Amino acid sequence: MGISMGPVGRPWRFDLALAGDRAVPMRIRIGRAIVREIQRGRLAPGSMLPGSRTLCAQLKVNRKVVVAAIADLASQGWLEPLPARGTRVAVDLPSFPVADVESPRRSAGAVLERGRSWLAVSDGIPDSRIAPIDELARAGRRALLALRRSALGYGDPAGDPALREILAGFVNQARGLSSTADEVVITRGSQGALSLFALAMLRPGDAVAVESPGYSPAWRAFESLAGARVVHVPVDAHGLCTDALEAQAERLRGRLKAVYVTPHHQYPTTVAMSPERRMHLGRLAERRDFFIIEDDYDYEYHFEGSPLLPLSAAPDLSRRCIYVASLSKLIAPAVRLGYVIADPSVVARLRQARDTLDRQGDVILERSLAELFEDGVVQRHARRARRIYGERRRHLIEELRSSPALRDRFDCTPSSGGLALWVRLRRGAVESLVDDARAAGVILTPGSSHLPSGRLAAFRFGFAAHTLEELTRLCRVLEATGRQDGQPAGRRSSRSPPSRRS
Amino acid sequence: MGISMGPVGRPWRFDLALAGDRAVPMRIRIGRAIVREIQRGRLAPGSMLPGSRTLCAQLKVNRKVVVAAIADLASQGWLEPLPARGTRVAVDLPSFPVADVESPRRSAGAVLERGRSWLAVSDGIPDSRIAPIDELARAGRRALLALRRSALGYGDPAGDPALREILAGFVNQARGLSSTADEVVITRGSQGALSLFALAMLRPGDAVAVESPGYSPAWRAFESLAGARVVHVPVDAHGLCTDALEAQAERLRGRLKAVYVTPHHQYPTTVAMSPERRMHLGRLAERRDFFIIEDDYDYEYHFEGSPLLPLSAAPDLSRRCIYVASLSKLIAPAVRLGYVIADPSVVARLRQARDTLDRQGDVILERSLAELFEDGVVQRHARRARRIYGERRRHLIEELRSSPALRDRFDCTPSSGGLALWVRLRRGAVESLVDDARAAGVILTPGSSHLPSGRLAAFRFGFAAHTLEELTRLCRVLEATGRQDGQPAGRRSSRSPPSRRS
């Protein structure tokens, strides 16, 4: 069933689902089809919808049904009625759950079926809405055309050479490393970097020490891809407790192959590892001969003072450091490009594993990013993002501090950077908070999910992906949940969706 | 050092390499910089280069050097001098080696340094030059814009739900499977599918039977990612020798977990597995309880008669078949999208492994492809590609048969489809042929590289990625190497680059 829409600029068709599932009321089906077209970008924000008479004639349905579907979408914020002019697609579209693994299609379904829009407290992802998408699209187009001309298609398993050179220069200049293109491997996000290390460098029975609370997807990569044993080491206000690590290293002897750390803004607590701990970790690595996997997932985002340089910038450590970083945080989660910087002997093994695993990365995306770096687009975006996120961070801190109800319940000592605050509950269980927030339409990941077992009365409050208005709204919801204190919510199942970092 | 070029439409800068490596003569450095801009698509084919006076003023070099650099590139086919008008970028750019892992930058270097253009006999890849690149670029742009609007970025580890539904419908309709979207996992090319199976379904010590000669990247995935033992089973004119497989299965008992086959066009020999062998394989899989990994990497390309349906289309086998296919072959190698269709219990494990490995695929690319399928672009391209490749195939067969010199040396019984011919040498070693061809500027992969050890006097002659003129040129080179017969080339090292399939 095809309908063409003049003002949109190009004809578009409703999804076949409109004609398909006859059990769903026509009003809902029409609504879903329109939302889908908006999400796919075929109906642009601000463009006019054809009149309801035109629509119902083309869809061969009663006009009342079309009018009702449009009213549904208007109440959900997808469409805006303009008096005497018709209906247009909203300029600011509704927010979606961002922390969950839901597809846009399923999200749209949820929005429509439940008749309300959900908001998820982000884990600390960047805001795709401010990303340099136009520039990326243009660079992608040029990369594709160049690809056709050169008849190429297969690339280097370590990634596009130009991008590797650029990334080496980028971290050298901004983070004090002294790397060359030959020491860089481009990966599928930072998770791809960790799994590549697991596959190339670990064997069953090897031990890897990790931070606890920490980044559980890393644990899974070491355990389930390499059969390694993950050893949990506590974190305090100064980062990884290196005394505890020393005791573990002593106990494990030669089996400890690597330590996985997030020293810049510890995940999830955001604390920076102190210089003393860093030196202690370096000495231990030398003495016990293990690798330091330094996951520097959001180095760009420091808001107060200048940050400590990465461990990998220390000349005497660089040989045993596996530096992991990501462009997903710098641009958008959908730009799934991470990279590893490591000693050439490690790079050789990573490259081989990569070739076996899936041969190479996304040539088109890698070349596009190289171009965006060369043209300064990434650098400009980073400056702009830092400014916007800094403002959002200040706003969230101000909201949390200015409300007596929130100040009374939550404790939050902001670290100097990162894209999230670590908020501790002064009383009560985070699981009740999660349940109450969910009942109010807000999805929240409890801190316990960052532990191998046990509970942690805290949560990550990502601020970067939310506008100031959204942050205020989230804080009002948290305030409202507080009013129910003393009447704990029922023990609904509240083990949260997995955290989504980069 | 920046120079802006009016007619090109947007300013462009020379790569920093121009100012960098001072050991390389300026003439070469200028040439490289121009080639790089062409390859990146910033200097479009057919666009005018600024005059040499303008160039030398901006680069601050002697005009003679610029003129010499332009002359170099003109002789290599990059630029075309137009009498009295200046110099323009060639409309038909030189061919590159396509079978090798070389990056475009290194290829350009090779072209420039050796002063000649290499041509690689393709392994059987499609021709990126005919791919629907414009449509893909437009769809990519829309996917990116939609992504920004929806604030999403993380997706389903099994892949975009819309694309999974489309792929299920596509293989059901064209290949007789009866799959649903829930049985589809989108992967990083077919290699990504094989490595996902290895990680999710195999354990150290498990045995996997493979075809020999066969597709060695699959062997590496089973061996090095899962620690599985690869057991080689011979292939003859009817495909995998199932009697030999039966003997191995008997010997291995319960340890044989899977058999990896390419029944449609066996890799590398292109033979189709006979119906009797297929039935035998199916019975063995039931009796011995192993999976059949059916790699159907180029089902689209059959040129004579209608092909046998995949093993996975047999209702009694579908539960134990892991159907692997790829869009790389359908569109372009750079479109690294493969997919697996398997029983939901297998899919659940693949999805989990995927989440651990790198979380998800390329959301933007997956959505773009969904749109291209919905708009019929992929289907139209497949029909066009089949026509073009069929013509190239006929041309190559005609060339090989009509030349007495080639007919005398090479034996080739074309199978009914695929993107390559399997050419056997009637006499002599393929290694000598490889050396002689290389001396004549042609890169060729010896059949021996498809065996675990030993020699195979044959090679794959991919025809799809070459124009009729290129195929003719390749055949002339092969003819010329034949004239040296009786004077065998020196035993230069000729173990070839790894095969690049999809």
mmCIF file of C-alpha atoms in Angstrom, chain A residues 122-369:
data_model
loop_
_atom_site.group_PDB
_atom_site.id
_atom_site.type_symbol
_atom_site.label_atom_id
_atom_site.label_comp_id
_atom_site.label_asym_id
_atom_site.label_seq_id
_atom_site.Cartn_x
_atom_site.Cartn_y
_atom_site.Cartn_z
ATOM 1 C CA SER A 122 21.853 7.109 30.625
ATOM 2 C CA ASP A 123 24.866 5.156 31.746
ATOM 3 C CA GLY A 124 27.144 7.881 30.450
ATOM 4 C CA ILE A 125 26.804 7.791 26.701
ATOM 5 C CA PRO A 126 27.272 10.866 24.531
ATOM 6 C CA ASP A 127 24.351 12.660 22.897
ATOM 7 C CA SER A 128 23.903 11.484 19.316
ATOM 8 C CA ARG A 129 21.712 14.520 18.715
ATOM 9 C CA ILE A 130 24.699 16.871 18.751
ATOM 10 C CA ALA A 131 27.008 14.577 16.753
ATOM 11 C CA PRO A 132 28.427 15.868 13.431
ATOM 12 C CA ILE A 133 26.100 13.596 11.498
ATOM 13 C CA ASP A 134 25.957 15.652 8.308
ATOM 14 C CA GLU A 135 29.720 15.718 8.055
ATOM 15 C CA LEU A 136 29.881 12.000 8.768
ATOM 16 C CA ALA A 137 27.281 11.268 6.104
ATOM 17 C CA ARG A 138 29.166 13.344 3.540
ATOM 18 C CA ALA A 139 32.484 11.727 4.402
ATOM 19 C CA GLY A 140 30.809 8.306 4.177
ATOM 20 C CA ARG A 141 29.527 9.100 0.727
ATOM 21 C CA ARG A 142 32.988 10.153 -0.445
ATOM 22 C CA ALA A 143 34.554 7.045 1.065
ATOM 23 C CA LEU A 144 32.037 4.870 -0.768
ATOM 24 C CA LEU A 145 32.621 6.600 -4.076
ATOM 25 C CA ALA A 146 36.386 6.357 -3.657
ATOM 26 C CA LEU A 147 35.958 2.689 -2.905
ATOM 27 C CA ARG A 148 34.079 2.101 -6.116
ATOM 28 C CA ARG A 149 36.697 3.915 -8.139
ATOM 29 C CA SER A 150 39.564 1.990 -6.700
ATOM 30 C CA ALA A 151 37.774 -1.367 -6.997
ATOM 31 C CA LEU A 152 39.081 -2.165 -3.556
ATOM 32 C CA GLY A 153 37.148 -3.645 -0.732
ATOM 33 C CA TYR A 154 39.471 -5.557 1.519
ATOM 34 C CA GLY A 155 41.661 -3.713 3.950
ATOM 35 C CA ASP A 156 44.250 -4.140 6.635
ATOM 36 C CA PRO A 157 43.065 -6.224 9.628
ATOM 37 C CA ALA A 158 44.616 -3.568 11.887
ATOM 38 C CA GLY A 159 42.459 -0.891 10.280
ATOM 39 C CA ASP A 160 42.766 1.958 7.811
ATOM 40 C CA PRO A 161 46.423 3.113 7.797
ATOM 41 C CA ALA A 162 45.534 6.791 7.534
ATOM 42 C CA LEU A 163 43.207 6.610 10.537
ATOM 43 C CA ARG A 164 45.809 4.691 12.539
ATOM 44 C CA GLU A 165 48.363 7.402 11.848
ATOM 45 C CA ILE A 166 45.874 10.078 12.849
ATOM 46 C CA LEU A 167 44.914 8.292 16.072
ATOM 47 C CA ALA A 168 48.559 7.845 17.019
ATOM 48 C CA GLY A 169 49.126 11.562 16.503
ATOM 49 C CA PHE A 170 45.926 12.409 18.367
ATOM 50 C CA VAL A 171 46.811 10.514 21.547
ATOM 51 C CA ASN A 172 50.423 11.623 21.376
ATOM 52 C CA GLN A 173 49.421 15.250 21.200
ATOM 53 C CA ALA A 174 46.513 15.215 23.653
ATOM 54 C CA ARG A 175 47.493 12.470 26.063
ATOM 55 C CA GLY A 176 51.242 12.360 26.076
ATOM 56 C CA LEU A 177 51.723 8.933 24.552
ATOM 57 C CA SER A 178 54.505 8.393 22.051
ATOM 58 C CA SER A 179 52.948 5.932 19.685
ATOM 59 C CA THR A 180 53.261 5.267 15.976
ATOM 60 C CA ALA A 181 50.682 4.032 13.462
ATOM 61 C CA ASP A 182 52.243 0.555 13.657
ATOM 62 C CA GLU A 183 51.254 0.352 17.309
ATOM 63 C CA VAL A 184 47.570 1.052 16.644
ATOM 64 C CA VAL A 185 44.834 -1.513 15.948
ATOM 65 C CA ILE A 186 41.353 -0.208 15.192
ATOM 66 C CA THR A 187 38.604 -2.304 16.763
ATOM 67 C CA ARG A 188 34.825 -2.610 16.986
ATOM 68 C CA GLY A 189 34.345 -0.245 19.887
ATOM 69 C CA SER A 190 36.260 -0.672 23.122
ATOM 70 C CA GLN A 191 34.489 -3.996 23.703
ATOM 71 C CA GLY A 192 36.034 -5.230 20.453
ATOM 72 C CA ALA A 193 39.436 -4.202 21.795
ATOM 73 C CA LEU A 194 38.962 -6.140 25.027
ATOM 74 C CA SER A 195 37.727 -9.271 23.263
ATOM 75 C CA LEU A 196 40.595 -9.102 20.800
ATOM 76 C CA PHE A 197 43.050 -8.966 23.700
ATOM 77 C CA ALA A 198 41.274 -11.912 25.332
ATOM 78 C CA LEU A 199 41.429 -14.000 22.156
ATOM 79 C CA ALA A 200 44.987 -13.105 21.226
ATOM 80 C CA MET A 201 46.775 -12.891 24.560
ATOM 81 C CA LEU A 202 44.991 -15.018 27.160
ATOM 82 C CA ARG A 203 44.771 -18.766 27.642
ATOM 83 C CA PRO A 204 42.398 -20.871 29.725
ATOM 84 C CA GLY A 205 43.479 -20.696 33.341
ATOM 85 C CA ASP A 206 45.197 -17.310 33.072
ATOM 86 C CA ALA A 207 44.041 -14.829 35.686
ATOM 87 C CA VAL A 208 42.998 -11.241 35.006
ATOM 88 C CA ALA A 209 42.500 -8.833 37.911
ATOM 89 C CA VAL A 210 39.638 -6.376 37.515
ATOM 90 C CA GLU A 211 38.129 -3.498 39.459
ATOM 91 C CA SER A 212 35.127 -4.206 41.667
ATOM 92 C CA PRO A 213 32.705 -2.523 41.204
ATOM 93 C CA GLY A 214 33.723 -2.448 37.579
ATOM 94 C CA TYR A 215 32.855 -2.874 33.950
ATOM 95 C CA SER A 216 31.235 -6.297 33.701
ATOM 96 C CA PRO A 217 31.321 -6.637 29.876
ATOM 97 C CA ALA A 218 35.118 -6.711 30.200
ATOM 98 C CA TRP A 219 34.876 -9.561 32.725
ATOM 99 C CA ARG A 220 32.680 -11.509 30.315
ATOM 100 C CA ALA A 221 35.173 -11.020 27.473
ATOM 101 C CA PHE A 222 38.073 -12.392 29.557
ATOM 102 C CA GLU A 223 36.035 -15.262 30.990
ATOM 103 C CA SER A 224 33.910 -16.489 28.166
ATOM 104 C CA LEU A 225 36.132 -15.756 25.170
ATOM 105 C CA ALA A 226 39.433 -16.883 26.663
ATOM 106 C CA GLY A 227 38.438 -19.098 29.581
ATOM 107 C CA ALA A 228 40.447 -16.798 31.836
ATOM 108 C CA ARG A 229 39.784 -16.469 35.530
ATOM 109 C CA VAL A 230 38.614 -13.033 36.651
ATOM 110 C CA VAL A 231 39.871 -11.900 40.051
ATOM 111 C CA HIS A 232 38.011 -9.005 41.682
ATOM 112 C CA VAL A 233 40.014 -6.288 43.435
ATOM 113 C CA PRO A 234 38.197 -3.565 45.417
ATOM 114 C CA VAL A 235 38.037 0.091 44.448
ATOM 115 C CA ASP A 236 37.972 2.993 46.910
ATOM 116 C CA ALA A 237 38.054 6.773 46.619
ATOM 117 C CA HIS A 238 41.577 6.597 45.173
ATOM 118 C CA GLY A 239 40.811 3.951 42.566
ATOM 119 C CA LEU A 240 41.941 0.343 42.473
ATOM 120 C CA CYS A 241 43.304 -0.816 45.839
ATOM 121 C CA THR A 242 46.791 -1.742 44.782
ATOM 122 C CA ASP A 243 47.620 -3.324 48.160
ATOM 123 C CA ALA A 244 44.820 -5.814 47.576
ATOM 124 C CA LEU A 245 46.120 -6.320 44.059
ATOM 125 C CA GLU A 246 49.612 -6.979 45.403
ATOM 126 C CA ALA A 247 48.239 -9.654 47.721
ATOM 127 C CA GLN A 248 46.374 -11.277 44.825
ATOM 128 C CA ALA A 249 49.446 -11.127 42.582
ATOM 129 C CA GLU A 250 51.454 -12.811 45.337
ATOM 130 C CA ARG A 251 48.854 -15.545 45.665
ATOM 131 C CA LEU A 252 48.472 -16.070 41.896
ATOM 132 C CA ARG A 253 52.198 -15.933 41.092
ATOM 133 C CA GLY A 254 52.805 -16.342 37.388
ATOM 134 C CA ARG A 255 49.170 -16.915 36.536
ATOM 135 C CA LEU A 256 48.238 -13.237 36.736
ATOM 136 C CA LYS A 257 48.550 -12.154 33.108
ATOM 137 C CA ALA A 258 46.823 -8.787 33.132
ATOM 138 C CA VAL A 259 45.119 -6.142 35.229
ATOM 139 C CA TYR A 260 42.157 -4.316 33.719
ATOM 140 C CA VAL A 261 41.805 -0.746 34.988
ATOM 141 C CA THR A 262 39.913 2.456 34.198
ATOM 142 C CA PRO A 263 42.237 4.886 35.975
ATOM 143 C CA HIS A 264 41.022 8.127 34.443
ATOM 144 C CA HIS A 265 37.375 7.993 35.501
ATOM 145 C CA GLN A 266 36.865 4.644 37.146
ATOM 146 C CA TYR A 267 33.845 2.769 35.847
ATOM 147 C CA PRO A 268 31.310 3.002 37.445
ATOM 148 C CA THR A 269 32.425 5.199 40.373
ATOM 149 C CA THR A 270 34.133 7.937 38.269
ATOM 150 C CA VAL A 271 37.003 8.303 40.767
ATOM 151 C CA ALA A 272 40.459 9.042 39.394
ATOM 152 C CA MET A 273 43.258 6.697 40.400
ATOM 153 C CA SER A 274 45.720 8.580 42.596
ATOM 154 C CA PRO A 275 49.317 9.130 41.462
ATOM 155 C CA GLU A 276 50.555 6.905 44.340
ATOM 156 C CA ARG A 277 48.336 4.014 43.269
ATOM 157 C CA ARG A 278 49.410 4.466 39.664
ATOM 158 C CA MET A 279 53.067 4.214 40.631
ATOM 159 C CA HIS A 280 52.376 1.206 42.801
ATOM 160 C CA LEU A 281 50.491 -0.485 39.954
ATOM 161 C CA GLY A 282 53.392 0.197 37.597
ATOM 162 C CA ARG A 283 55.923 -1.284 40.012
ATOM 163 C CA LEU A 284 53.733 -4.369 40.506
ATOM 164 C CA ALA A 285 53.360 -4.843 36.756
ATOM 165 C CA GLU A 286 57.138 -4.798 36.373
ATOM 166 C CA ARG A 287 57.807 -7.071 39.294
ATOM 167 C CA ARG A 288 55.040 -9.590 38.578
ATOM 168 C CA ASP A 289 55.281 -9.307 34.796
ATOM 169 C CA PHE A 290 51.679 -8.669 33.854
ATOM 170 C CA PHE A 291 49.982 -6.438 31.281
ATOM 171 C CA ILE A 292 48.069 -3.325 32.289
ATOM 172 C CA ILE A 293 44.930 -2.987 30.176
ATOM 173 C CA GLU A 294 44.190 0.713 30.526
ATOM 174 C CA ASP A 295 40.662 1.459 29.364
ATOM 175 C CA ASP A 296 40.570 5.208 28.818
ATOM 176 C CA TYR A 297 37.022 5.297 27.526
ATOM 177 C CA ASP A 298 36.239 8.973 28.090
ATOM 178 C CA TYR A 299 39.501 10.850 28.347
ATOM 179 C CA GLU A 300 38.119 13.759 26.318
ATOM 180 C CA TYR A 301 35.709 14.767 29.011
ATOM 181 C CA HIS A 302 37.433 16.536 31.835
ATOM 182 C CA PHE A 303 35.762 19.632 33.209
ATOM 183 C CA GLU A 304 37.967 20.773 36.042
ATOM 184 C CA GLY A 305 41.685 21.283 35.762
ATOM 185 C CA SER A 306 43.954 19.226 33.590
ATOM 186 C CA PRO A 307 43.772 15.473 33.949
ATOM 187 C CA LEU A 308 46.548 13.049 34.845
ATOM 188 C CA LEU A 309 48.195 11.525 31.813
ATOM 189 C CA PRO A 310 47.344 7.907 31.083
ATOM 190 C CA LEU A 311 49.550 5.192 32.567
ATOM 191 C CA SER A 312 50.450 4.312 28.983
ATOM 192 C CA ALA A 313 52.173 7.681 28.643
ATOM 193 C CA ALA A 314 54.855 6.641 31.132
ATOM 194 C CA PRO A 315 57.859 5.633 28.993
ATOM 195 C CA ASP A 316 58.903 2.804 31.295
ATOM 196 C CA LEU A 317 55.396 1.309 31.279
ATOM 197 C CA SER A 318 54.398 1.723 27.660
ATOM 198 C CA ARG A 319 55.790 -1.686 26.708
ATOM 199 C CA ARG A 320 53.383 -3.516 29.011
ATOM 200 C CA CYS A 321 50.400 -1.186 28.694
ATOM 201 C CA ILE A 322 47.500 -2.043 26.420
ATOM 202 C CA TYR A 323 45.865 1.312 25.889
ATOM 203 C CA VAL A 324 42.179 1.023 24.946
ATOM 204 C CA ALA A 325 40.110 3.983 23.795
ATOM 205 C CA SER A 326 37.022 4.634 21.769
ATOM 206 C CA LEU A 327 35.539 7.027 19.262
ATOM 207 C CA SER A 328 32.028 5.931 20.253
ATOM 208 C CA LYS A 329 32.200 8.203 23.280
ATOM 209 C CA LEU A 330 33.670 11.015 21.259
ATOM 210 C CA ILE A 331 31.009 10.978 18.556
ATOM 211 C CA ALA A 332 28.071 8.594 19.004
ATOM 212 C CA PRO A 333 27.546 5.040 20.220
ATOM 213 C CA ALA A 334 26.613 4.002 16.692
ATOM 214 C CA VAL A 335 30.121 4.955 15.540
ATOM 215 C CA ARG A 336 31.536 1.716 16.805
ATOM 216 C CA LEU A 337 35.224 2.419 16.507
ATOM 217 C CA GLY A 338 37.614 1.680 19.299
ATOM 218 C CA TYR A 339 41.360 1.349 19.173
ATOM 219 C CA VAL A 340 44.228 -0.304 20.977
ATOM 220 C CA ILE A 341 47.716 1.069 21.293
ATOM 221 C CA ALA A 342 50.272 -1.525 22.306
ATOM 222 C CA ASP A 343 53.764 -2.823 21.799
ATOM 223 C CA PRO A 344 54.400 -4.064 18.215
ATOM 224 C CA SER A 345 54.757 -7.653 19.477
ATOM 225 C CA VAL A 346 51.235 -7.452 20.941
ATOM 226 C CA VAL A 347 49.905 -5.679 17.856
ATOM 227 C CA ALA A 348 51.147 -8.525 15.656
ATOM 228 C CA ARG A 349 49.074 -11.006 17.649
ATOM 229 C CA LEU A 350 46.025 -8.760 17.777
ATOM 230 C CA ARG A 351 46.200 -8.306 14.035
ATOM 231 C CA GLN A 352 46.328 -12.036 13.455
ATOM 232 C CA ALA A 353 43.375 -12.643 15.773
ATOM 233 C CA ARG A 354 41.467 -9.916 14.008
ATOM 234 C CA ASP A 355 42.071 -11.473 10.620
ATOM 235 C CA THR A 356 40.740 -14.792 11.903
ATOM 236 C CA LEU A 357 37.812 -13.241 13.721
ATOM 237 C CA ASP A 358 36.250 -11.105 11.021
ATOM 238 C CA ARG A 359 39.127 -10.128 8.760
ATOM 239 C CA GLN A 360 38.964 -6.342 9.092
ATOM 240 C CA GLY A 361 36.857 -3.447 10.261
ATOM 241 C CA ASP A 362 34.423 -1.243 8.472
ATOM 242 C CA VAL A 363 36.547 0.321 5.726
ATOM 243 C CA ILE A 364 33.974 2.958 4.920
ATOM 244 C CA LEU A 365 33.518 4.128 8.495
ATOM 245 C CA GLU A 366 37.263 4.118 9.155
ATOM 246 C CA ARG A 367 38.022 6.229 6.107
ATOM 247 C CA SER A 368 35.188 8.597 6.946
ATOM 248 C CA LEU A 369 36.561 9.157 10.413
#
